[in-house]
CSV table of C-alpha atoms and ligand atoms in Angstrom, one decimal:
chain,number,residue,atom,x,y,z
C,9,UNK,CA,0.0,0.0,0.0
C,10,UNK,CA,1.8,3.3,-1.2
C,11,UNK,CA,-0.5,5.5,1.5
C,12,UNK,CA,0.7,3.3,4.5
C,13,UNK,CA,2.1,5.6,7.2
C,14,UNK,CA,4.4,5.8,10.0
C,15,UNK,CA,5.2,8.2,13.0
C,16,UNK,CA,8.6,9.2,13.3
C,17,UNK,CA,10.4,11.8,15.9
C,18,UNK,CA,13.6,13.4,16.4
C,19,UNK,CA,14.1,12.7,20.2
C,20,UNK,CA,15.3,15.5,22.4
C,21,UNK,CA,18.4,14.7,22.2
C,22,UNK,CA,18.3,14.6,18.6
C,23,UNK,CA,17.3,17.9,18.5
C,24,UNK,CA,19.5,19.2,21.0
C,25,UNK,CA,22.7,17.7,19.0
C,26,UNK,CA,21.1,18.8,15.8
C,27,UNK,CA,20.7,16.0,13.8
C,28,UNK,CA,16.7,17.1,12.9
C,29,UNK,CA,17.8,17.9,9.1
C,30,UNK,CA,20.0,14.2,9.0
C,31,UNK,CA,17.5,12.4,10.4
C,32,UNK,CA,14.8,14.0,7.5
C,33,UNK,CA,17.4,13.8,4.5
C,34,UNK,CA,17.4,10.0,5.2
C,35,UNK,CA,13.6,9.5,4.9
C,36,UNK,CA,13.2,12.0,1.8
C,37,UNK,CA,16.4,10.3,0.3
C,38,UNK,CA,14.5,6.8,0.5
C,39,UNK,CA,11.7,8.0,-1.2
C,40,UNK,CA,9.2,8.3,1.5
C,41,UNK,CA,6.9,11.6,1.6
C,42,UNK,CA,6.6,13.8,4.6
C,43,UNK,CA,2.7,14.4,5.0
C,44,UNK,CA,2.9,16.2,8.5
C,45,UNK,CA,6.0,17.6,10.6
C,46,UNK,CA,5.5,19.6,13.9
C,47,UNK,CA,8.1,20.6,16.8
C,48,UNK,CA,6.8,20.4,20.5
C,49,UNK,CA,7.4,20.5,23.9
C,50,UNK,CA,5.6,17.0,25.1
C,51,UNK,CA,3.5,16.7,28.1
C,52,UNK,CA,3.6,13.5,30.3
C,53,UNK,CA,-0.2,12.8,29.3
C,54,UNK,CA,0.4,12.2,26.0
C,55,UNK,CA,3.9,10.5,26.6
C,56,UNK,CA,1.9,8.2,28.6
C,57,UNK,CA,-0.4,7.6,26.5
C,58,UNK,CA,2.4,7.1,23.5
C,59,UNK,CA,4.4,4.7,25.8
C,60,UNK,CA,1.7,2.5,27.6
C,61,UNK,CA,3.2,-0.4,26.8
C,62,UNK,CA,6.3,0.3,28.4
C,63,UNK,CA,4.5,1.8,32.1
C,64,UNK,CA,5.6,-1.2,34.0
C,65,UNK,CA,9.3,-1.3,32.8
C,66,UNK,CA,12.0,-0.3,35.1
C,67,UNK,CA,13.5,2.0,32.4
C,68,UNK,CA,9.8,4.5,32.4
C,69,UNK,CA,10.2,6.9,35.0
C,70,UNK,CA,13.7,7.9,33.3
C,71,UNK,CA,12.4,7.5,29.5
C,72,UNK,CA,9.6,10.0,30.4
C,73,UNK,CA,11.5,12.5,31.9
C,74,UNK,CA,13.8,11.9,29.2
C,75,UNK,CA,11.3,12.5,26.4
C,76,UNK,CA,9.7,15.8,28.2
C,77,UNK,CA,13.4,17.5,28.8
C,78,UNK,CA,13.2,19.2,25.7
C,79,UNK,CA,11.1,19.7,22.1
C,80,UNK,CA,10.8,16.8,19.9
C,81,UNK,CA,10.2,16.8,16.4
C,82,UNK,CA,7.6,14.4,15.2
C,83,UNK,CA,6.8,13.7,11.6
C,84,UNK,CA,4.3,11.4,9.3
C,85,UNK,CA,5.9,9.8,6.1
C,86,UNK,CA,4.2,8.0,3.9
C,87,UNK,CA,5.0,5.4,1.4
C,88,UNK,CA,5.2,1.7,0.4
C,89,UNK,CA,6.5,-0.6,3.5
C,90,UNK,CA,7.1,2.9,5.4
C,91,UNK,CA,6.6,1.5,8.5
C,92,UNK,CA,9.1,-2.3,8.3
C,93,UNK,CA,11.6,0.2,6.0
C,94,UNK,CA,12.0,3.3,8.3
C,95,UNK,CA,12.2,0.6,11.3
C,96,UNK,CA,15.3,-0.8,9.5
C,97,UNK,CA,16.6,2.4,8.5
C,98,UNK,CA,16.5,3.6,12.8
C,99,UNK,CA,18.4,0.3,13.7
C,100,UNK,CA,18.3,-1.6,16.9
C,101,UNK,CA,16.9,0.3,20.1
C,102,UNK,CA,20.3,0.0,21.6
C,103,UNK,CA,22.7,2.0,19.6
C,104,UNK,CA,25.4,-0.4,20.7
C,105,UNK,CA,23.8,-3.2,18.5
C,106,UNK,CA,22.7,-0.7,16.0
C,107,UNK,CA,24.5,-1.3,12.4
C,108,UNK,CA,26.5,1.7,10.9
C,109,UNK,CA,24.0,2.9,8.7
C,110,UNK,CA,21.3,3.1,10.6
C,111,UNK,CA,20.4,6.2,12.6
C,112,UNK,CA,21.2,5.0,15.9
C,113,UNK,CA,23.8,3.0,14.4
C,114,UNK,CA,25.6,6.3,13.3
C,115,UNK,CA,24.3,8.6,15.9
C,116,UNK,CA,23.1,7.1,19.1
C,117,UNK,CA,25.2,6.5,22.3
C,118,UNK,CA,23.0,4.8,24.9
C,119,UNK,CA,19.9,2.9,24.8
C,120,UNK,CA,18.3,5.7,26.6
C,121,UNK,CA,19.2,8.4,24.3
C,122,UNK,CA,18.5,6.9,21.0
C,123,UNK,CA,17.9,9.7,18.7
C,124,UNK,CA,14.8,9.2,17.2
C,125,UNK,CA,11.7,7.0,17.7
C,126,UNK,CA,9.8,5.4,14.8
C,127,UNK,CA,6.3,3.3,15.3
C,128,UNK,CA,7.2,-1.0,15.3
C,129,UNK,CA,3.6,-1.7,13.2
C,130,UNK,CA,1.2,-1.0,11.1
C,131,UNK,CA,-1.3,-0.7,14.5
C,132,UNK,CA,1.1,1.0,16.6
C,133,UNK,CA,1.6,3.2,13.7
C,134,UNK,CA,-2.3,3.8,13.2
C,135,UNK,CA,-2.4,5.0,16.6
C,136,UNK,CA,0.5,6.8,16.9
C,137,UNK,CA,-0.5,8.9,14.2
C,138,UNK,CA,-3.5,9.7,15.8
C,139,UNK,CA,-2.4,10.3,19.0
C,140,UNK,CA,0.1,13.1,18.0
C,141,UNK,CA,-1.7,14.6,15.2
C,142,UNK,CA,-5.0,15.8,14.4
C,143,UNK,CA,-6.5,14.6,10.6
C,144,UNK,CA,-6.3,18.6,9.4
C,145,UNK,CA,-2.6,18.2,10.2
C,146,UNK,CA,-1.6,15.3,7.9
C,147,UNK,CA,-1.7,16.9,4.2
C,148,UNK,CA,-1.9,14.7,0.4
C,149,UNK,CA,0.0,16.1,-1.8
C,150,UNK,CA,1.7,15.0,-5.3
C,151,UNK,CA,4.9,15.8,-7.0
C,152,UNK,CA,4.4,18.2,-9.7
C,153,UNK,CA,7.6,17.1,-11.5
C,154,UNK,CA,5.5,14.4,-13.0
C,155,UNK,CA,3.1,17.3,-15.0
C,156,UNK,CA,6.1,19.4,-16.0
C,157,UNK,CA,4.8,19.9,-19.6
C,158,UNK,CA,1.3,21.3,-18.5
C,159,UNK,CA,3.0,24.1,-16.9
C,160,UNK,CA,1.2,26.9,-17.8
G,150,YYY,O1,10.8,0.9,19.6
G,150,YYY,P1,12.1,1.3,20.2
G,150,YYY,O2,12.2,2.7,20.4
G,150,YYY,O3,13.2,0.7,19.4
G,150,YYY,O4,12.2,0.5,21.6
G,150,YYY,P2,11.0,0.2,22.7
G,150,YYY,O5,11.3,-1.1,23.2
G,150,YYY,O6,9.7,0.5,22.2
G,150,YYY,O7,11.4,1.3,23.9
G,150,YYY,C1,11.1,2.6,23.7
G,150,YYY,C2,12.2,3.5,24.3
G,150,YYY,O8,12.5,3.2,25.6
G,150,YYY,C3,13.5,3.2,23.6
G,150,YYY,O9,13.6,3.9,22.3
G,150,YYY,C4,14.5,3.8,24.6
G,150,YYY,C5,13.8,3.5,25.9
G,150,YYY,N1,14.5,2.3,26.5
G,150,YYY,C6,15.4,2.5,27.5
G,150,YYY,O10,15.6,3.6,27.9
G,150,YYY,N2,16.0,1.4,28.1
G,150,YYY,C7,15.7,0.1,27.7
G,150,YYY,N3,16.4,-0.9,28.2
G,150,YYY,C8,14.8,-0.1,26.6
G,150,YYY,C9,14.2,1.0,26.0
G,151,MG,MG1,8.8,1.0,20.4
């Protein structure tokens, strides 16, 4: 499915070591469009609410106060397998088993400041998506390189 979608953020450490435009060139350079992109300072409800899963491991109280130290970039791309591709393209969580290559693989030093986040399924993705952004947020759009001779 070319419209599949996937939530991605530059973490705040990311942005604080600014690696926002590297992190972005990657995605673009693969192919994938960027249908929303927003930077903001999270709260804990929605943190909470993005991490659920994760409440009852030891590693939460830190990852949240982590994740609210600072703005994070968040973004939707779109495109064919966005979701498994981008996943591969972030690398392992911990940066020490990362591959060069990958985001963390290249940029991360510590599991706990990791660089970016990206959503693990098509479900988590789904509501991800919805849980950061609002539908008037997320715009279609289409290259106009394809229509070049009907310029007027
Ligand atoms: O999806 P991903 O980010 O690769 O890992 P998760 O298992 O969903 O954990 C989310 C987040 O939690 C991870 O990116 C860093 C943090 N974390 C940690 O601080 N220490 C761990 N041992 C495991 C995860
Ligand atoms: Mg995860």
């Amino acid at each position: 499915d070319v419209r599949e979608r996937t939530l991605i953020a530059v973490k705040p450490d990311g942005v604080q070591r600014r690696l926002v435009g590297r992190v972005i060139q990657r995605f673009e350079q693969r192919g994938f469009k960027l249908v929303g992109l927003k930077m903001l300072q999270v709260s804990e409800e929605l943190l909470s609410q993005h991490y659920c899963e994760l409440r009852m491991k030891p590693f939460y109280p830190s990852l949240l106060h982590y994740m609210t130290s600072g703005p994070v970039v968040v973004m939707v791309w779109e495109g064919h397998n966005v979701v498994q591709t981008t996943r591969m393209m972030v690398g392992h969580t911990n940066p020490v088993e990362a591959r060069a290559g990958t985001v963390r693989g290249d940029f991360g030093i510590h599991v706990s400041r990791n660089v970016v986040h990206a959503s693990d399924s098509l479900e988590g993705a789904k509501r991800e998506i919805q849980l950061w952004f609002q539908g008037k947020e997320l715009l279609n759009w289409d290259s106009s390189a394809l229509s070049v001779w009907s310029y007027s």
